[in-house]
Tab-separated table of C-alpha atoms in Angstrom:
chain	number	residue	atom	x	y	z
A	195	UNK	CA	10.708	20.812	3.615
A	196	UNK	CA	13.430	19.019	4.851
A	197	UNK	CA	15.213	20.985	6.636
A	198	UNK	CA	18.116	20.903	4.767
A	199	UNK	CA	19.206	24.031	3.180
A	200	UNK	CA	21.916	24.601	0.791
A	201	UNK	CA	23.741	28.413	-0.392
A	202	UNK	CA	23.680	29.132	-2.770
A	203	UNK	CA	21.278	28.086	-5.222
A	204	UNK	CA	22.381	28.618	-8.546
A	205	UNK	CA	26.151	30.403	-9.839
A	206	UNK	CA	27.935	30.230	-12.728
A	207	UNK	CA	32.085	30.326	-13.077
A	208	UNK	CA	34.264	29.763	-15.368
A	209	UNK	CA	36.185	26.790	-16.133
A	210	UNK	CA	40.099	26.466	-13.723
A	211	UNK	CA	37.983	28.622	-10.763
A	212	UNK	CA	36.947	27.154	-7.708
A	213	UNK	CA	33.749	26.742	-6.295
A	214	UNK	CA	32.865	26.296	-2.003
A	215	UNK	CA	29.220	25.704	-1.912
A	216	UNK	CA	27.448	25.276	1.147
A	217	UNK	CA	24.767	22.994	3.114
A	218	UNK	CA	23.296	22.910	6.564
A	219	UNK	CA	22.135	20.145	7.492
A	220	UNK	CA	18.390	18.342	9.617
A	221	UNK	CA	18.893	19.564	13.221
A	222	UNK	CA	20.186	16.353	14.897
A	223	UNK	CA	21.564	15.061	11.578
A	224	UNK	CA	25.334	14.070	12.037
A	225	UNK	CA	25.973	12.861	8.805
A	226	UNK	CA	26.094	14.783	5.533
A	227	UNK	CA	26.380	13.243	2.286
A	228	UNK	CA	26.884	14.807	-1.076
A	229	UNK	CA	26.082	13.965	-4.859
A	230	UNK	CA	26.357	15.315	-7.809
A	231	UNK	CA	23.615	15.015	-10.278
A	232	UNK	CA	24.455	16.023	-14.221
A	233	UNK	CA	21.309	16.852	-16.485
A	234	UNK	CA	18.570	13.747	-17.197
A	235	UNK	CA	21.102	11.243	-14.726
A	236	UNK	CA	20.851	9.672	-11.673
A	237	UNK	CA	22.386	11.753	-8.758
A	238	UNK	CA	26.417	10.101	-8.074
A	239	UNK	CA	28.049	10.027	-4.878
A	240	UNK	CA	30.646	12.386	-4.339
A	241	UNK	CA	32.012	11.289	-0.430
A	242	UNK	CA	30.332	11.416	2.793
A	243	UNK	CA	31.371	13.235	6.168
A	244	UNK	CA	30.434	11.469	9.533
A	245	UNK	CA	31.469	13.255	12.837
A	246	UNK	CA	34.144	16.238	10.808
A	247	UNK	CA	36.081	13.102	9.466
A	248	UNK	CA	35.137	12.110	6.022
A	249	UNK	CA	33.703	8.600	5.530
A	250	UNK	CA	33.835	7.720	2.743
A	251	UNK	CA	34.777	8.404	-1.938
A	252	UNK	CA	32.716	7.915	-4.565
A	253	UNK	CA	34.832	7.736	-8.016
A	254	UNK	CA	35.731	10.999	-7.997
A	255	UNK	CA	38.658	13.206	-7.963
A	256	UNK	CA	41.141	14.788	-5.545
A	257	UNK	CA	39.704	17.847	-6.615
A	258	UNK	CA	36.911	17.289	-4.555
A	259	UNK	CA	36.354	18.028	-1.389
A	260	UNK	CA	34.705	18.274	2.051
A	261	UNK	CA	34.269	20.007	5.253
A	262	UNK	CA	32.088	18.574	8.241
A	263	UNK	CA	31.980	21.517	10.972
A	264	UNK	CA	31.357	20.892	14.502
A	265	UNK	CA	27.799	22.088	14.099
A	266	UNK	CA	27.865	19.096	10.954
A	267	UNK	CA	27.286	21.575	8.309
A	268	UNK	CA	29.240	20.626	5.416
A	269	UNK	CA	30.618	22.254	2.085
A	270	UNK	CA	31.353	20.900	-0.629
A	271	UNK	CA	35.085	22.587	-2.658
A	272	UNK	CA	35.662	21.382	-6.077
A	273	UNK	CA	38.676	23.334	-7.760
A	274	UNK	CA	39.969	23.590	-11.451
A	275	UNK	CA	36.732	23.236	-12.944
A	276	UNK	CA	36.219	21.770	-15.572
A	277	UNK	CA	32.960	21.763	-18.540
A	278	UNK	CA	32.424	18.427	-17.052
A	279	UNK	CA	31.590	19.954	-13.290
A	280	UNK	CA	28.361	21.523	-14.300
A	281	UNK	CA	25.320	19.959	-12.675
A	282	UNK	CA	23.189	19.785	-9.545
A	283	UNK	CA	25.464	19.598	-5.900
A	284	UNK	CA	23.214	17.622	-3.498
A	285	UNK	CA	23.496	17.656	0.366
A	286	UNK	CA	22.063	14.713	2.100
A	287	UNK	CA	21.479	14.645	6.167
A	288	UNK	CA	20.931	11.701	7.871
A	289	UNK	CA	21.446	10.561	11.743
A	290	UNK	CA	23.985	7.348	11.909
A	291	UNK	CA	23.563	5.890	14.517
A	292	UNK	CA	21.303	3.979	17.248
A	293	UNK	CA	18.377	6.337	15.416
A	294	UNK	CA	19.168	5.834	12.867
A	295	UNK	CA	16.324	4.970	10.467
A	296	UNK	CA	18.152	5.352	6.628
A	297	UNK	CA	16.307	7.960	5.450
A	298	UNK	CA	18.597	11.135	3.744
A	299	UNK	CA	16.813	14.167	3.685
A	300	UNK	CA	18.415	16.484	0.467
A	301	UNK	CA	18.272	19.229	0.248
A	302	UNK	CA	17.361	21.745	-3.131
A	303	UNK	CA	20.697	22.288	-4.751
A	304	UNK	CA	23.825	24.558	-5.833
A	305	UNK	CA	23.505	24.524	-9.593
A	306	UNK	CA	26.637	24.717	-10.406
A	307	UNK	CA	27.167	25.783	-15.020
A	308	UNK	CA	30.579	26.228	-15.849
A	309	UNK	CA	31.595	28.452	-18.997
B	199	UNK	CA	30.297	-3.516	-7.981
B	200	UNK	CA	26.561	-1.691	-7.818
B	201	UNK	CA	24.493	-1.017	-10.198
B	202	UNK	CA	20.770	-0.290	-10.788
B	203	UNK	CA	18.867	0.250	-14.035
B	204	UNK	CA	15.611	2.113	-15.082
B	205	UNK	CA	14.969	1.057	-17.811
B	206	UNK	CA	12.207	3.369	-18.169
B	207	UNK	CA	13.192	6.917	-19.554
B	208	UNK	CA	9.867	8.485	-19.475
B	209	UNK	CA	5.966	7.533	-18.872
B	210	UNK	CA	2.811	9.040	-19.618
B	211	UNK	CA	-0.173	8.499	-18.834
B	212	UNK	CA	-3.733	9.970	-17.807
B	213	UNK	CA	-4.790	10.976	-14.426
B	214	UNK	CA	-6.479	7.821	-12.558
B	215	UNK	CA	-4.215	5.768	-14.629
B	216	UNK	CA	-2.336	3.163	-12.617
B	217	UNK	CA	1.571	3.928	-13.633
B	218	UNK	CA	4.401	0.875	-12.749
B	219	UNK	CA	8.325	1.584	-13.336
B	220	UNK	CA	10.618	-0.820	-12.891
B	221	UNK	CA	14.237	-1.202	-11.597
B	222	UNK	CA	16.783	-3.760	-11.245
B	223	UNK	CA	19.597	-3.826	-9.467
B	224	UNK	CA	22.598	-5.060	-8.994
B	225	UNK	CA	25.157	-6.619	-6.444
B	226	UNK	CA	27.238	-8.713	-4.435
B	227	UNK	CA	26.196	-8.256	-1.241
B	228	UNK	CA	23.830	-10.347	0.695
B	229	UNK	CA	23.207	-7.080	2.709
B	230	UNK	CA	22.068	-4.603	0.907
B	231	UNK	CA	18.731	-2.019	0.957
B	232	UNK	CA	16.670	-0.255	-1.247
B	233	UNK	CA	15.074	2.778	-1.378
B	234	UNK	CA	12.420	5.072	-4.084
B	235	UNK	CA	12.980	8.944	-3.974
B	236	UNK	CA	10.948	11.385	-6.225
B	237	UNK	CA	11.818	14.505	-7.448
B	238	UNK	CA	9.918	17.394	-7.831
B	239	UNK	CA	10.685	20.245	-10.502
B	240	UNK	CA	12.157	22.295	-7.276
B	241	UNK	CA	15.748	19.505	-6.997
B	242	UNK	CA	15.439	18.338	-4.098
B	243	UNK	CA	14.969	14.649	-3.635
B	244	UNK	CA	12.115	13.159	-1.494
B	245	UNK	CA	12.509	9.864	0.179
B	246	UNK	CA	9.484	7.108	-0.657
B	247	UNK	CA	10.283	3.603	0.734
B	248	UNK	CA	13.888	1.742	2.322
B	249	UNK	CA	13.379	-1.729	2.009
B	250	UNK	CA	16.062	-3.705	3.553
B	251	UNK	CA	18.224	-7.522	1.491
B	252	UNK	CA	16.291	-10.206	3.809
B	253	UNK	CA	12.639	-8.552	3.943
B	254	UNK	CA	10.961	-9.738	0.999
B	255	UNK	CA	7.094	-8.575	1.969
B	256	UNK	CA	5.384	-6.165	-0.247
B	257	UNK	CA	4.331	-3.155	1.104
B	258	UNK	CA	1.635	-0.853	0.114
B	259	UNK	CA	1.148	3.334	1.492
B	260	UNK	CA	-2.219	4.391	0.633
B	261	UNK	CA	-1.659	5.525	-3.488
B	262	UNK	CA	1.950	4.400	-3.627
B	263	UNK	CA	2.533	-0.031	-4.184
B	264	UNK	CA	6.104	-1.657	-3.411
B	265	UNK	CA	7.018	-5.694	-4.913
B	266	UNK	CA	10.092	-7.198	-3.779
B	267	UNK	CA	11.603	-9.686	-5.907
B	268	UNK	CA	15.229	-11.002	-5.146
B	269	UNK	CA	15.079	-13.945	-7.133
B	270	UNK	CA	14.651	-11.429	-10.371
B	271	UNK	CA	16.862	-8.710	-8.128
B	272	UNK	CA	13.108	-6.574	-8.509
B	273	UNK	CA	11.456	-3.713	-7.123
B	274	UNK	CA	9.260	-2.233	-8.749
B	275	UNK	CA	7.149	1.320	-7.574
B	276	UNK	CA	3.536	1.231	-8.249
B	277	UNK	CA	1.114	4.456	-8.755
B	278	UNK	CA	-2.368	3.401	-8.586
B	279	UNK	CA	-5.414	6.050	-9.292
B	280	UNK	CA	-2.478	8.670	-10.744
B	281	UNK	CA	-2.590	12.964	-10.184
B	282	UNK	CA	-0.875	15.405	-11.817
B	283	UNK	CA	1.327	15.733	-7.997
B	284	UNK	CA	2.890	12.599	-9.030
B	285	UNK	CA	4.363	14.294	-11.848
B	286	UNK	CA	8.142	14.161	-10.847
B	287	UNK	CA	11.146	11.896	-11.646
B	288	UNK	CA	11.129	8.738	-9.478
B	289	UNK	CA	14.448	7.240	-8.876
B	290	UNK	CA	15.273	4.022	-7.686
B	291	UNK	CA	18.398	3.042	-5.725
B	292	UNK	CA	20.525	0.867	-3.526
B	293	UNK	CA	22.990	1.098	-0.895
B	294	UNK	CA	25.528	-1.876	0.754
B	295	UNK	CA	24.532	-1.538	4.996
B	296	UNK	CA	22.190	0.612	7.186
B	297	UNK	CA	24.599	3.087	8.278
B	298	UNK	CA	26.086	3.390	4.633
B	299	UNK	CA	25.052	5.968	2.431
B	300	UNK	CA	26.761	5.434	-0.052
B	301	UNK	CA	23.830	5.160	-2.270
B	302	UNK	CA	23.340	3.739	-6.072
B	303	UNK	CA	20.828	5.628	-8.626
B	304	UNK	CA	19.524	5.091	-11.293
B	305	UNK	CA	18.838	7.074	-13.907
B	306	UNK	CA	15.895	8.111	-12.971
B	307	UNK	CA	11.943	8.195	-14.866
B	308	UNK	CA	9.926	10.832	-16.212
B	309	UNK	CA	6.483	9.950	-14.978
B	310	UNK	CA	4.416	12.942	-16.574
B	311	UNK	CA	0.725	12.169	-15.622
B	312	UNK	CA	-1.738	14.252	-17.657
B	313	UNK	CA	-5.450	15.963	-16.562
């Protein structure tokens, strides 16, 4: 186990709704990244948070937004859900700084189905 | 732009056979990092290795070995004497820097090891 926990593990929403996914990073990690993994594909980078600020964003529209809290946990919010948002959403934590090893620690993901 | 290509979609072997997974990457950067991750059915991505662009030494870790060749932009992964527990999806990924966790993943190779 990586120590990264995500909730909920599964959820079903309908088109147009909003969803919030949560991630608790591994103890001591200050950076959280979010990835979207559609079925049968590799993960796609959504954005990264470091010190509560967005620190890099992939090719995702503004309806994908996030937060990082002082305890380094994070949320991913998606507004106006579309069918193509159905995917496994993976959170990864890491340590940016002196002790950086370049390794990402992933959670087991939140599987979102949009009907 | 970065790009990672894993040409093999699925590989099926019998236990104890060796299996090699191919990874070809494209980048304009001179400094970059290559990764391999394993994704078992549970969903979380498990870190296997990170290699920087200045270190072309091959690496062996138990039954796993990696062959990095900058001349062909390849970072191939071999599992020796495969076991059923090696069955998973394996992803090759690329990033631009040590604190840049914007990984670009390939589409993955599904490895099935039959007893």
